[in-house]
Amino acid sequence: MRGHLPVLPLLLTLVGAMATPIVALVAPRAASGLAVGAAAAAALAALGGLADVLVAGPRRYALGGWPGPWGIELVLDPLSGFVGVVVAGVGTAALLAGAGGARRVYGDAAPTFHALALVALTGYLGIVASGDLFNVFVFLEIAAISSYALVASGGGPGLVAAFRYAVLGTVGASFYLLGVALLYALTGSLNMADLAARLPALAQSPLLTGGAALIVVGLAIKMALFPLHGWLPDAYTHAPSPVTALLPAVGTKAAAYALARILLSVLGGGDLPLAMLLAWTGAVAVVVGGVLAARQQDARRLLAYSSVSQMGYIAIGLGLAGTSALAGAYLHMLGHALAKGALFIGVGALLLAGRRPALAALGLGPRQPVLGACLVVAALSMVGVPPALGFFSKWYLLEGAVAAGQPGLVGAILLGSLLALVYMYRLTGAVWFGESGALPVAATPRPVLAVLVVLAVATLGLGLVSGPLVDRILIPAAVLTTAAAGP
Amino acid sequence: MSGGGLGILPYWAAIALLMIGLYTTVAHRNLMKKLIGMTVFQTAIILFFLLLSVKRRATLPILAGPPDAAAYMNPLPHALMLTAIVVMVATTGVALAILVRVHARYDSIEEDVIAARVATEHPDGPAGP
């Protein structure tokens, strides 16, 4: 049983996705419970996988019994275990919080939303579990195609945003596939571990340089790294609330994980000029995304641009590729997933309660203190105030930037926090001190509040235990991605 | 692995198709033409991948007697591209379905016309959950 832990989370979400529409024919209410249950089971399996890695060390799983490098391998190690827990855990929270909203938004079609959301989660978990370049492409597209449908599901301007997302997402995946084709032409292998062993001898080949560049550009589109973020703001602004609870929190993280895995441990990217370029692109993303977020009048568009800014932090960490910079980037995946999930769930709850997304019309006053407090905690994490998780991830990133002797990147990280203070104050200030207090606001449903409280408590609590978290899991994960690149 | 059976020319053809597809996707303002460009781009990658397995005077790797690796074409790119074609069909299908609904909603598939209609419908940004 423990030997099957690498494949278990994605099997559970996949089976859940298949079963949900069938169960919905008989019992529509039970279908949403089943979907949330499948995601929760996947989260537990991912947690079990991570615990198993810590006790028994990494596992390689031969899908269908065909061993690598010929068959498709799944890999469970500290990094994939950790990101798997983040994706499945925050995904479960988003599905739970979105269940009530899905019934409101979609009516009888709510089980379709749940099935699509589970397919998307399967794709993300597959990206994280896979140890094979072509397999990553397939899972990227499984996640992406269901995301296009999810973004389009609200109709109206969401349709246009979804089409744009579909075209840009496909171009990104195609760049990735072309890069994989070049690496395959060079080595005849698609297995990550096998490639990592073969590529150092071929370091001078132009095919390697070209393939690496194409893969990085393709995955940068998928993770919405500035200036390749064009699909993201419209998609996150116009998608229905239950969708914005899920996609912004986990979607871009899976692509960032793939970039970390392939650039650092397969291509040995820590030494490539490409890595420094990635770090500086991340720095520009942090600043430009922050400035754009601070200028927005629509709460969801503000959060979307803040995602562009926060993904920049992860790119800085991956580009620097030092141990503490990488630990910071991986911790930031967790911190940002929790905080952005909470913020989108909170704003989504306000919209479902009858508020308009314009910041000037979002005002709630102190009437729902729990909702408001959770938004403030998430906002503090985005800014990087201790003891929230966001403080610690930025701290490790700063340490990495200082160790690499890059004052420009240090400046970008600090400036990004300052900009986050501006745009997060605009959002939480609008919620707490807004003017439209006279309008009635429906109470936030209990499951949504419960999820928000859990996310806020996790943001603070995991911040307090971030020391052991980094020492036990993230430093080994960082060492793993740098050490595989060779001495 | 070299694909040398056909020389360098087919690779140039694949690269030309790549460029045409990417240019069409990025430059055209008509959403249907964007989609066509996207399909050309994807097809060019499939062509490129398949070229890696081309070999003159070789046959399918079906074992009939003692295996003779030199006589076989590499089957792996074909298997991979079969999967990629399935992915491509799914992407194109979803994109077309979205496009049909865009046309039903905004009565146009010209990006500029749609943008203008979205802006007039929602002067202060989009509404609704």
Coordinates of C-alpha atoms in Angstrom, one line a residue:
Chain A
M1 CA 0.0 0.0 0.0
R2 CA 2.7 2.5 1.0
G3 CA 4.4 1.7 -2.3
H4 CA 1.4 3.2 -4.1
L5 CA 1.5 6.5 -2.3
P6 CA 2.9 8.5 -5.3
V7 CA 0.0 7.7 -7.5
L8 CA -2.8 7.6 -4.9
P9 CA -3.7 11.4 -4.7
L10 CA -4.3 11.8 -8.4
L11 CA -6.1 8.5 -8.7
L12 CA -8.5 9.6 -5.9
T13 CA -9.3 13.0 -7.6
L14 CA -9.6 11.3 -11.0
V15 CA -12.0 8.6 -9.8
G16 CA -13.9 11.4 -7.9
A17 CA -14.2 13.4 -11.1
M18 CA -15.6 10.4 -13.0
A19 CA -18.0 9.5 -10.2
T20 CA -19.4 12.9 -9.4
P21 CA -21.5 13.4 -12.6
I22 CA -22.8 9.8 -12.3
V23 CA -23.8 10.2 -8.6
A24 CA -25.4 13.6 -9.5
L25 CA -27.9 11.8 -11.7
V26 CA -29.3 10.1 -8.6
A27 CA -28.5 12.5 -5.8
P28 CA -27.3 16.0 -6.8
R29 CA -26.6 17.1 -3.2
A30 CA -24.5 14.0 -2.4
A31 CA -22.4 14.7 -5.6
S32 CA -20.9 17.9 -4.2
G33 CA -20.1 16.1 -0.9
L34 CA -18.5 13.3 -2.9
A35 CA -16.4 15.8 -4.8
V36 CA -15.2 17.5 -1.6
G37 CA -14.6 14.1 -0.1
A38 CA -12.5 12.9 -3.0
A39 CA -10.3 16.0 -2.8
A40 CA -10.0 15.6 1.0
A41 CA -9.0 12.0 0.6
A42 CA -6.4 13.1 -2.0
A43 CA -5.1 15.7 0.5
L44 CA -4.8 13.0 3.2
A45 CA -3.0 10.7 0.7
A46 CA -0.6 13.5 -0.2
L47 CA 0.0 14.2 3.5
G48 CA 0.7 10.4 4.0
G49 CA 3.1 10.5 1.0
L50 CA 5.0 13.4 2.5
A51 CA 5.2 11.7 5.9
D52 CA 6.4 8.5 4.2
V53 CA 9.1 10.5 2.4
L54 CA 10.3 11.9 5.7
V55 CA 10.5 8.5 7.3
A56 CA 11.5 6.2 4.4
G57 CA 13.1 8.5 1.9
P58 CA 12.1 9.2 -1.8
R59 CA 10.1 6.7 -3.8
R60 CA 10.0 6.1 -7.6
Y61 CA 6.9 4.5 -8.9
A62 CA 6.8 2.7 -12.2
L63 CA 3.3 3.3 -13.8
G64 CA 1.9 0.1 -15.2
G65 CA 4.9 -1.8 -13.9
W66 CA 7.2 -0.5 -16.7
P67 CA 10.4 0.7 -15.0
G68 CA 12.1 3.9 -16.1
P69 CA 13.8 5.2 -18.2
W70 CA 11.5 3.4 -20.7
G71 CA 8.2 3.5 -18.7
I72 CA 6.6 6.5 -17.1
E73 CA 7.9 7.2 -13.6
L74 CA 6.2 9.1 -10.8
V75 CA 8.6 10.5 -8.2
L76 CA 7.7 11.2 -4.5
D77 CA 10.5 13.1 -2.8
P78 CA 10.4 16.1 -0.3
L79 CA 9.7 18.6 -3.0
S80 CA 6.9 16.8 -4.9
G81 CA 5.5 15.6 -1.6
F82 CA 5.4 19.1 -0.2
V83 CA 3.9 20.8 -3.3
G84 CA 1.4 17.9 -3.6
V85 CA 0.2 18.6 0.0
V86 CA -0.1 22.3 -0.8
V87 CA -2.1 21.7 -4.0
A88 CA -4.4 19.0 -2.6
G89 CA -4.9 20.7 0.7
V90 CA -5.7 24.2 -0.6
G91 CA -7.7 22.6 -3.4
T92 CA -9.9 20.8 -0.9
A93 CA -10.4 24.1 1.0
A94 CA -11.4 25.9 -2.2
L95 CA -13.8 23.1 -3.2
L96 CA -15.4 23.1 0.2
A97 CA -15.8 26.9 0.3
G98 CA -17.0 27.0 -3.3
A99 CA -19.7 24.2 -2.9
G100 CA -22.4 26.6 -1.6
G101 CA -21.5 29.2 -4.2
A102 CA -21.5 26.6 -7.0
R103 CA -25.1 25.7 -6.2
R104 CA -26.0 29.5 -6.4
V105 CA -24.0 30.2 -9.6
Y106 CA -24.6 27.0 -11.6
G107 CA -27.9 25.6 -10.2
D108 CA -28.4 22.1 -11.5
A109 CA -25.1 22.2 -13.3
A110 CA -23.1 22.4 -10.0
P111 CA -21.9 18.7 -10.3
T112 CA -20.3 19.6 -13.6
F113 CA -18.3 22.3 -11.8
H114 CA -17.2 19.9 -9.2
A115 CA -16.2 17.3 -11.8
L116 CA -14.2 19.8 -13.8
A117 CA -12.5 21.2 -10.7
L118 CA -11.4 17.6 -9.7
V119 CA -10.1 17.1 -13.2
A120 CA -8.1 20.3 -12.8
L121 CA -6.8 19.1 -9.5
T122 CA -5.8 15.7 -11.0
G123 CA -3.8 17.6 -13.6
Y124 CA -2.0 19.7 -11.0
L125 CA -1.3 16.7 -8.8
G126 CA -0.1 14.8 -11.9
I127 CA 2.3 17.6 -12.8
V128 CA 3.7 17.5 -9.3
A129 CA 4.0 13.7 -9.2
S130 CA 5.5 13.1 -12.6
G131 CA 9.1 12.2 -13.3
D132 CA 8.7 12.2 -17.1
L133 CA 8.9 15.3 -19.4
F134 CA 6.2 14.2 -21.8
N135 CA 3.9 13.1 -19.0
V136 CA 4.2 16.6 -17.5
F137 CA 3.0 18.0 -20.8
V138 CA -0.1 15.7 -20.7
F139 CA -0.9 16.7 -17.1
L140 CA -0.3 20.4 -17.9
E141 CA -2.9 20.1 -20.6
I142 CA -5.4 18.1 -18.5
A143 CA -5.3 20.9 -15.9
A144 CA -5.3 23.6 -18.5
I145 CA -8.3 22.4 -20.6
S146 CA -10.5 22.0 -17.6
S147 CA -9.4 25.5 -16.4
Y148 CA -10.5 27.0 -19.7
A149 CA -13.9 25.4 -19.3
L150 CA -14.1 26.6 -15.7
V151 CA -13.2 30.2 -16.5
A152 CA -15.7 30.2 -19.4
S153 CA -18.5 28.7 -17.2
G154 CA -19.7 32.1 -16.0
G155 CA -20.6 33.3 -19.5
G156 CA -20.3 37.0 -20.5
P157 CA -16.8 38.5 -20.5
G158 CA -15.5 35.3 -18.9
L159 CA -16.0 33.6 -22.3
V160 CA -13.6 36.1 -24.0
A161 CA -11.2 35.7 -21.1
A162 CA -11.4 31.9 -21.4
F163 CA -10.7 32.0 -25.1
R164 CA -7.7 34.2 -24.6
Y165 CA -6.5 31.9 -21.9
A166 CA -7.0 28.9 -24.1
V167 CA -4.9 30.4 -27.0
L168 CA -2.1 31.6 -24.8
G169 CA -2.1 28.5 -22.6
T170 CA -1.9 26.3 -25.7
V171 CA 1.0 28.4 -27.1
G172 CA 2.7 27.9 -23.7
A173 CA 2.2 24.2 -23.7
S174 CA 3.4 24.0 -27.3
F175 CA 6.6 25.9 -26.5
Y176 CA 7.2 23.4 -23.7
L177 CA 6.5 20.4 -26.0
L178 CA 8.9 21.8 -28.6
G179 CA 11.6 22.2 -26.0
V180 CA 11.0 18.6 -24.9
A181 CA 11.3 17.6 -28.6
L182 CA 14.8 19.2 -28.8
L183 CA 15.9 17.4 -25.6
Y184 CA 14.6 14.2 -26.9
A185 CA 16.4 14.7 -30.2
L186 CA 19.6 15.3 -28.2
T187 CA 19.4 12.4 -25.7
G188 CA 16.7 10.0 -26.8
S189 CA 15.2 10.0 -23.3
L190 CA 12.2 11.7 -21.6
N191 CA 12.8 10.4 -18.1
M192 CA 13.9 13.3 -15.8
A193 CA 16.4 11.4 -13.7
D194 CA 17.9 9.8 -16.9
L195 CA 18.1 13.2 -18.6
A196 CA 19.8 14.7 -15.6
A197 CA 22.5 12.0 -15.8
R198 CA 23.0 12.4 -19.6
L199 CA 22.8 16.2 -20.1
P200 CA 26.0 17.3 -18.2
A201 CA 28.1 15.6 -20.9
L202 CA 26.2 17.5 -23.6
A203 CA 26.4 20.9 -21.9
Q204 CA 27.8 22.6 -25.0
S205 CA 25.1 21.5 -27.4
P206 CA 22.9 24.3 -28.9
L207 CA 20.0 21.9 -28.8
L208 CA 20.2 21.9 -25.0
T209 CA 20.3 25.7 -24.8
G210 CA 17.4 26.0 -27.2
G211 CA 15.4 23.3 -25.5
A212 CA 15.9 24.8 -22.1
A213 CA 14.9 28.3 -23.3
L214 CA 11.7 26.9 -24.9
I215 CA 10.8 24.9 -21.8
V216 CA 11.3 27.9 -19.5
V217 CA 9.3 30.2 -21.8
G218 CA 6.4 27.7 -22.0
L219 CA 6.2 27.1 -18.3
A220 CA 6.6 30.9 -17.6
I221 CA 3.4 31.4 -19.7
K222 CA 1.7 28.7 -17.6
M223 CA 2.8 30.3 -14.3
A224 CA 1.9 33.8 -15.6
L225 CA 5.3 35.2 -15.1
F226 CA 5.5 38.9 -16.3
P227 CA 5.5 39.8 -19.2
L228 CA 3.9 36.5 -20.2
H229 CA 1.0 37.0 -17.8
G230 CA -1.5 38.3 -20.4
W231 CA -4.1 35.6 -19.9
L232 CA -4.3 35.9 -16.1
P233 CA -5.9 39.2 -15.1
D234 CA -9.0 38.8 -17.3
A235 CA -9.4 35.1 -16.5
Y236 CA -9.3 35.7 -12.7
T237 CA -11.5 38.8 -12.9
H238 CA -14.3 37.3 -14.9
A239 CA -14.4 33.7 -13.7
P240 CA -17.3 32.8 -11.3
S241 CA -16.4 33.0 -7.6
P242 CA -16.2 29.2 -7.0
V243 CA -13.6 29.0 -9.8
T244 CA -11.5 32.0 -8.5
A245 CA -11.4 30.2 -5.1
L246 CA -9.5 27.3 -6.8
L247 CA -7.5 28.4 -9.8
P248 CA -5.5 31.4 -8.5
A249 CA -4.5 29.5 -5.3
V250 CA -3.1 26.3 -6.9
G251 CA -3.0 26.7 -10.7
T252 CA 0.1 28.7 -11.1
K253 CA 1.9 26.9 -8.3
A254 CA 1.9 23.6 -10.2
A255 CA 3.5 25.3 -13.2
A256 CA 6.1 26.9 -10.9
Y257 CA 6.9 23.5 -9.5
A258 CA 7.4 22.1 -12.9
L259 CA 9.8 24.9 -13.7
A260 CA 11.7 24.3 -10.5
R261 CA 12.0 20.6 -11.2
I262 CA 13.0 20.8 -14.8
L263 CA 15.2 23.9 -14.8
L264 CA 17.1 23.0 -11.7
S265 CA 17.3 19.2 -11.4
V266 CA 17.0 18.2 -15.1
L267 CA 18.7 21.0 -17.0
G268 CA 21.2 21.9 -14.2
G269 CA 20.0 25.4 -14.6
G270 CA 21.5 26.8 -11.4
D271 CA 24.6 27.8 -13.5
L272 CA 22.9 28.8 -16.7
P273 CA 22.6 32.5 -17.7
L274 CA 18.9 31.5 -18.1
A275 CA 18.6 31.3 -14.3
M276 CA 19.8 34.8 -13.7
L277 CA 17.5 36.0 -16.4
L278 CA 14.7 34.3 -14.6
A279 CA 15.5 35.9 -11.3
W280 CA 15.6 39.4 -12.9
T281 CA 12.4 38.8 -14.8
G282 CA 10.9 37.8 -11.4
A283 CA 12.2 41.0 -9.9
V284 CA 10.5 43.1 -12.7
A285 CA 7.3 41.0 -12.2
V286 CA 7.3 41.7 -8.5
V287 CA 7.5 45.5 -9.0
V288 CA 5.4 45.9 -12.2
G289 CA 2.7 43.5 -10.9
G290 CA 2.6 45.4 -7.6
V291 CA 2.3 48.8 -9.2
L292 CA -0.5 47.5 -11.5
A293 CA -2.3 45.9 -8.5
A294 CA -2.1 49.1 -6.6
R295 CA -3.9 51.0 -9.5
Q296 CA -6.9 48.6 -9.8
Q297 CA -10.5 49.6 -8.9
D298 CA -11.9 46.1 -9.1
A299 CA -11.1 43.8 -6.1
R300 CA -10.7 40.7 -8.2
R301 CA -8.4 42.4 -10.8
L302 CA -6.4 43.8 -7.9
L303 CA -5.9 40.2 -6.5
A304 CA -5.1 39.0 -10.0
Y305 CA -2.2 41.5 -10.5
S306 CA -1.0 40.7 -7.0
S307 CA -0.7 37.1 -8.2
V308 CA 1.5 38.4 -11.0
S309 CA 3.7 40.1 -8.4
Q310 CA 3.8 37.2 -6.0
M311 CA 4.7 34.7 -8.7
G312 CA 7.7 37.0 -9.4
Y313 CA 8.9 36.2 -5.9
I314 CA 8.9 32.5 -6.7
A315 CA 10.8 33.2 -10.0
I316 CA 13.4 35.1 -8.0
G317 CA 14.0 32.2 -5.7
L318 CA 14.2 29.6 -8.6
G319 CA 16.6 31.9 -10.5
L320 CA 18.9 32.4 -7.6
A321 CA 18.9 28.7 -7.0
G322 CA 20.8 28.9 -3.7
T323 CA 19.6 26.7 -0.8
S324 CA 17.8 29.4 1.2
A325 CA 16.5 31.2 -1.9
L326 CA 14.9 27.9 -3.1
A327 CA 13.5 27.1 0.4
G328 CA 12.0 30.6 0.3
A329 CA 10.5 30.0 -3.1
Y330 CA 8.9 26.7 -2.0
L331 CA 7.7 28.2 1.2
H332 CA 6.2 31.1 -0.8
M333 CA 4.2 28.6 -2.9
L334 CA 2.5 27.5 0.4
G335 CA 2.2 31.0 1.8
H336 CA 0.8 32.5 -1.3
A337 CA -1.6 29.5 -2.0
L338 CA -3.1 29.9 1.5
A339 CA -3.3 33.7 1.5
K340 CA -4.5 34.1 -2.1
G341 CA -7.0 31.3 -1.6
A342 CA -8.4 33.1 1.5
L343 CA -8.6 36.5 -0.2
F344 CA -10.4 35.2 -3.3
I345 CA -12.8 33.1 -1.1
G346 CA -13.5 36.1 1.1
V347 CA -14.1 38.5 -1.9
G348 CA -16.1 35.8 -3.6
A349 CA -18.3 35.4 -0.5
L350 CA -18.9 39.2 -0.5
L351 CA -19.9 39.1 -4.2
L352 CA -22.2 36.2 -3.7
A353 CA -23.8 38.1 -0.8
G354 CA -24.7 40.9 -3.2
R355 CA -21.7 43.2 -3.2
R356 CA -20.2 44.6 -6.4
P357 CA -16.5 43.9 -7.1
A358 CA -15.6 47.6 -7.4
L359 CA -13.5 48.5 -4.4
A360 CA -15.7 51.5 -3.7
A361 CA -18.7 49.3 -3.4
L362 CA -17.2 46.4 -1.4
G363 CA -17.6 48.1 2.0
L364 CA -18.9 45.8 4.8
G365 CA -17.9 47.7 7.9
P366 CA -17.4 45.8 11.1
R367 CA -20.6 43.7 10.6
Q368 CA -18.9 40.5 9.7
P369 CA -15.7 40.7 11.9
V370 CA -14.7 37.1 11.3
L371 CA -14.6 37.4 7.5
G372 CA -12.9 40.8 7.8
A373 CA -10.3 39.5 10.2
C374 CA -9.5 36.5 8.0
L375 CA -9.0 38.9 5.0
V376 CA -6.6 41.0 7.2
V377 CA -4.6 38.0 8.2
A378 CA -4.2 36.9 4.6
A379 CA -3.3 40.5 3.6
L380 CA -0.6 40.6 6.3
S381 CA 0.9 37.4 4.9
M382 CA 0.9 38.9 1.4
V383 CA 2.7 42.0 2.7
G384 CA 5.1 39.9 4.8
V385 CA 4.3 40.8 8.4
P386 CA 5.5 38.3 11.1
P387 CA 4.4 35.8 12.2
A388 CA 2.4 35.2 9.0
L389 CA 3.9 32.7 6.5
G390 CA 4.6 35.4 3.9
F391 CA 7.2 37.1 6.2
F392 CA 9.3 33.9 6.5
S393 CA 9.2 33.1 2.8
K394 CA 10.4 36.6 1.9
W395 CA 13.0 36.4 4.7
Y396 CA 14.5 33.2 3.1
L397 CA 14.4 34.9 -0.3
L398 CA 16.2 37.9 1.1
E399 CA 18.8 35.7 2.7
G400 CA 19.3 34.0 -0.7
A401 CA 19.6 37.3 -2.6
V402 CA 22.1 38.6 0.0
A403 CA 24.1 35.4 -0.2
A404 CA 24.2 35.7 -4.0
G405 CA 25.4 39.3 -3.7
Q406 CA 22.4 40.8 -5.7
P407 CA 21.4 44.1 -4.1
G408 CA 19.0 44.8 -7.0
L409 CA 17.0 41.7 -6.2
V410 CA 17.0 42.6 -2.4
G411 CA 15.6 45.9 -3.4
A412 CA 12.9 44.4 -5.6
I413 CA 11.8 42.0 -2.8
L414 CA 11.5 44.9 -0.3
L415 CA 9.8 47.2 -2.8
G416 CA 7.3 44.4 -3.6
S417 CA 6.4 44.2 0.1
L418 CA 5.9 48.0 0.2
L419 CA 3.6 47.8 -2.9
A420 CA 1.8 44.8 -1.3
L421 CA 1.1 47.0 1.7
V422 CA -0.5 49.6 -0.6
Y423 CA -2.7 47.3 -2.6
M424 CA -3.6 45.1 0.4
Y425 CA -4.5 48.1 2.4
R426 CA -6.7 49.4 -0.4
L427 CA -8.6 46.0 -0.4
T428 CA -9.0 45.4 3.3
G429 CA -9.5 49.1 4.0
A430 CA -12.3 49.1 1.5
V431 CA -13.9 46.1 3.2
W432 CA -13.6 47.4 6.7
F433 CA -14.2 51.2 6.2
G434 CA -16.2 51.2 3.0
E435 CA -19.1 53.6 2.5
S436 CA -21.9 51.3 1.4
G437 CA -22.7 50.1 4.9
A438 CA -26.4 50.8 4.6
L439 CA -27.0 48.1 2.1
P440 CA -28.1 44.7 3.5
V441 CA -25.5 42.0 3.2
A442 CA -26.4 38.3 3.5
A443 CA -24.5 36.5 6.2
T444 CA -21.5 34.5 5.0
P445 CA -22.4 30.7 4.9
R446 CA -20.8 28.8 7.8
P447 CA -18.7 26.4 5.6
V448 CA -17.1 29.4 3.9
L449 CA -16.3 31.1 7.2
A450 CA -14.9 27.8 8.6
V451 CA -12.6 27.4 5.6
L452 CA -11.5 31.1 5.9
V453 CA -10.7 30.6 9.6
V454 CA -8.7 27.4 8.8
L455 CA -6.7 29.2 6.0
A456 CA -6.0 32.2 8.3
V457 CA -5.0 30.0 11.3
A458 CA -2.8 27.9 8.9
T459 CA -1.2 31.1 7.6
L460 CA -0.3 32.2 11.2
G461 CA 0.3 28.7 12.7
L462 CA 2.5 27.4 9.8
G463 CA 4.4 30.7 10.1
L464 CA 5.2 29.9 13.7
V465 CA 6.5 26.4 12.9
S466 CA 8.1 27.5 9.6
G467 CA 11.6 26.9 11.2
P468 CA 11.1 23.1 11.5
L469 CA 9.1 23.0 8.3
V470 CA 12.0 24.5 6.4
D471 CA 14.7 22.5 8.1
R472 CA 12.9 19.1 7.8
I473 CA 11.3 19.4 4.4
L474 CA 12.3 22.5 2.3
I475 CA 16.0 22.5 2.8
P476 CA 16.2 18.8 1.7
A477 CA 13.9 19.7 -1.2
A478 CA 16.2 22.6 -2.1
V479 CA 19.4 20.5 -1.7
L480 CA 17.7 17.8 -3.9
T481 CA 17.0 20.3 -6.8
T482 CA 20.5 21.8 -6.6
A483 CA 22.5 18.7 -5.9
A484 CA 21.0 16.8 -8.8
A485 CA 22.4 19.5 -11.0
G486 CA 25.9 18.2 -10.3
P487 CA 28.7 19.6 -8.2
Chain B
M1 CA 17.5 9.5 -34.1
S2 CA 19.1 11.7 -36.8
G3 CA 16.1 11.8 -39.1
G4 CA 18.8 12.2 -41.7
G5 CA 16.9 10.0 -44.1
L6 CA 15.2 13.0 -45.6
G7 CA 17.9 15.5 -45.1
I8 CA 17.5 18.9 -43.5
L9 CA 14.7 20.2 -45.7
P10 CA 11.7 18.8 -43.8
Y11 CA 13.0 20.5 -40.6
W12 CA 12.9 23.8 -42.4
A13 CA 9.4 23.1 -43.4
A14 CA 8.4 22.4 -39.8
I15 CA 10.1 25.6 -38.6
A16 CA 8.3 27.6 -41.4
L17 CA 5.0 26.2 -40.3
L18 CA 5.8 27.0 -36.6
M19 CA 6.5 30.6 -37.5
I20 CA 3.4 30.9 -39.7
G21 CA 1.3 29.5 -36.9
L22 CA 2.7 31.6 -34.1
Y23 CA 2.5 34.8 -36.2
T24 CA -1.1 34.1 -37.1
T25 CA -2.0 33.4 -33.5
V26 CA -0.4 36.6 -32.2
A27 CA -1.1 39.0 -35.0
H28 CA -4.6 38.4 -36.1
R29 CA -7.5 40.1 -34.4
N30 CA -10.1 37.6 -35.6
L31 CA -10.5 34.9 -33.0
M32 CA -11.1 32.2 -35.5
K33 CA -7.9 33.0 -37.3
K34 CA -6.1 32.9 -34.0
L35 CA -7.4 29.4 -33.5
I36 CA -6.4 28.4 -37.0
G37 CA -2.9 29.7 -36.3
M38 CA -2.8 27.8 -33.0
T39 CA -3.6 24.6 -34.8
V40 CA -0.9 25.2 -37.5
F41 CA 1.6 25.8 -34.7
Q42 CA 0.6 22.6 -32.9
T43 CA 0.7 20.6 -36.1
A44 CA 4.2 21.9 -36.9
I45 CA 5.4 20.5 -33.6
I46 CA 3.9 17.2 -34.3
L47 CA 5.7 17.2 -37.7
F48 CA 8.9 18.1 -36.0
F49 CA 8.6 15.3 -33.5
L50 CA 7.8 12.7 -36.2
L51 CA 10.8 13.8 -38.2
L52 CA 13.0 12.6 -35.4
S53 CA 11.9 9.0 -36.1
V54 CA 12.2 9.0 -39.9
K55 CA 14.6 6.5 -41.4
R56 CA 15.0 5.4 -45.0
R57 CA 14.5 1.7 -45.9
A58 CA 13.3 0.9 -42.3
T59 CA 10.2 -0.8 -41.2
L60 CA 7.8 -1.0 -38.3
P61 CA 9.3 -2.5 -35.1
I62 CA 7.2 -5.7 -35.2
L63 CA 9.1 -8.7 -34.0
A64 CA 9.0 -11.4 -36.7
G65 CA 12.1 -13.4 -36.1
P66 CA 15.3 -12.2 -34.4
P67 CA 15.1 -8.5 -33.5
D68 CA 17.1 -6.2 -35.8
A69 CA 17.2 -2.7 -34.3
A70 CA 18.9 -1.1 -37.3
A71 CA 15.9 -2.1 -39.5
Y72 CA 13.3 -0.4 -37.4
M73 CA 11.9 3.1 -37.2
N74 CA 11.8 4.6 -33.7
P75 CA 8.2 4.1 -32.6
L76 CA 8.3 6.3 -29.6
P77 CA 7.8 9.7 -31.3
H78 CA 4.7 8.2 -33.0
A79 CA 3.3 7.0 -29.7
L80 CA 4.0 10.4 -28.1
M81 CA 2.4 12.3 -31.0
L82 CA -0.7 10.1 -30.9
T83 CA -1.1 11.4 -27.4
A84 CA -0.3 15.0 -28.4
I85 CA -2.9 14.8 -31.2
V86 CA -5.5 13.8 -28.6
V87 CA -4.5 16.7 -26.5
M88 CA -4.7 19.0 -29.5
V89 CA -8.1 17.8 -30.5
A90 CA -9.4 18.4 -26.9
T91 CA -7.9 21.9 -26.8
T92 CA -9.3 22.8 -30.2
G93 CA -12.7 21.4 -29.3
V94 CA -12.9 23.4 -26.0
A95 CA -11.7 26.5 -27.7
L96 CA -14.2 26.1 -30.6
A97 CA -17.0 25.5 -28.0
I98 CA -16.0 28.7 -26.2
L99 CA -15.9 30.6 -29.5
V100 CA -19.4 29.5 -30.4
R101 CA -20.6 30.9 -27.1
V102 CA -18.6 34.1 -27.6
H103 CA -20.3 34.5 -31.0
A104 CA -23.8 33.8 -29.5
R105 CA -23.2 36.3 -26.8
Y106 CA -21.5 39.2 -28.6
D107 CA -22.5 38.5 -32.2
S108 CA -18.9 38.8 -33.4
I109 CA -15.6 37.1 -33.4
E110 CA -13.5 40.2 -34.0
E111 CA -11.5 41.0 -30.9
D112 CA -11.9 44.8 -31.2
V113 CA -15.7 44.6 -31.6
I114 CA -16.1 42.3 -28.7
A115 CA -13.8 44.4 -26.5
A116 CA -16.0 47.5 -27.3
R117 CA -19.2 45.6 -26.5
V118 CA -17.8 44.4 -23.2
A119 CA -16.7 47.9 -22.3
T120 CA -20.2 49.4 -23.1
E121 CA -22.0 46.7 -21.1
H122 CA -19.8 47.1 -18.1
P123 CA -18.7 50.7 -17.9
D124 CA -17.5 50.3 -14.3
G125 CA -16.1 46.8 -14.6
P126 CA -17.9 43.5 -14.6
A127 CA -20.7 42.8 -12.2
G128 CA -22.0 39.6 -10.7
P129 CA -20.5 36.7 -8.8

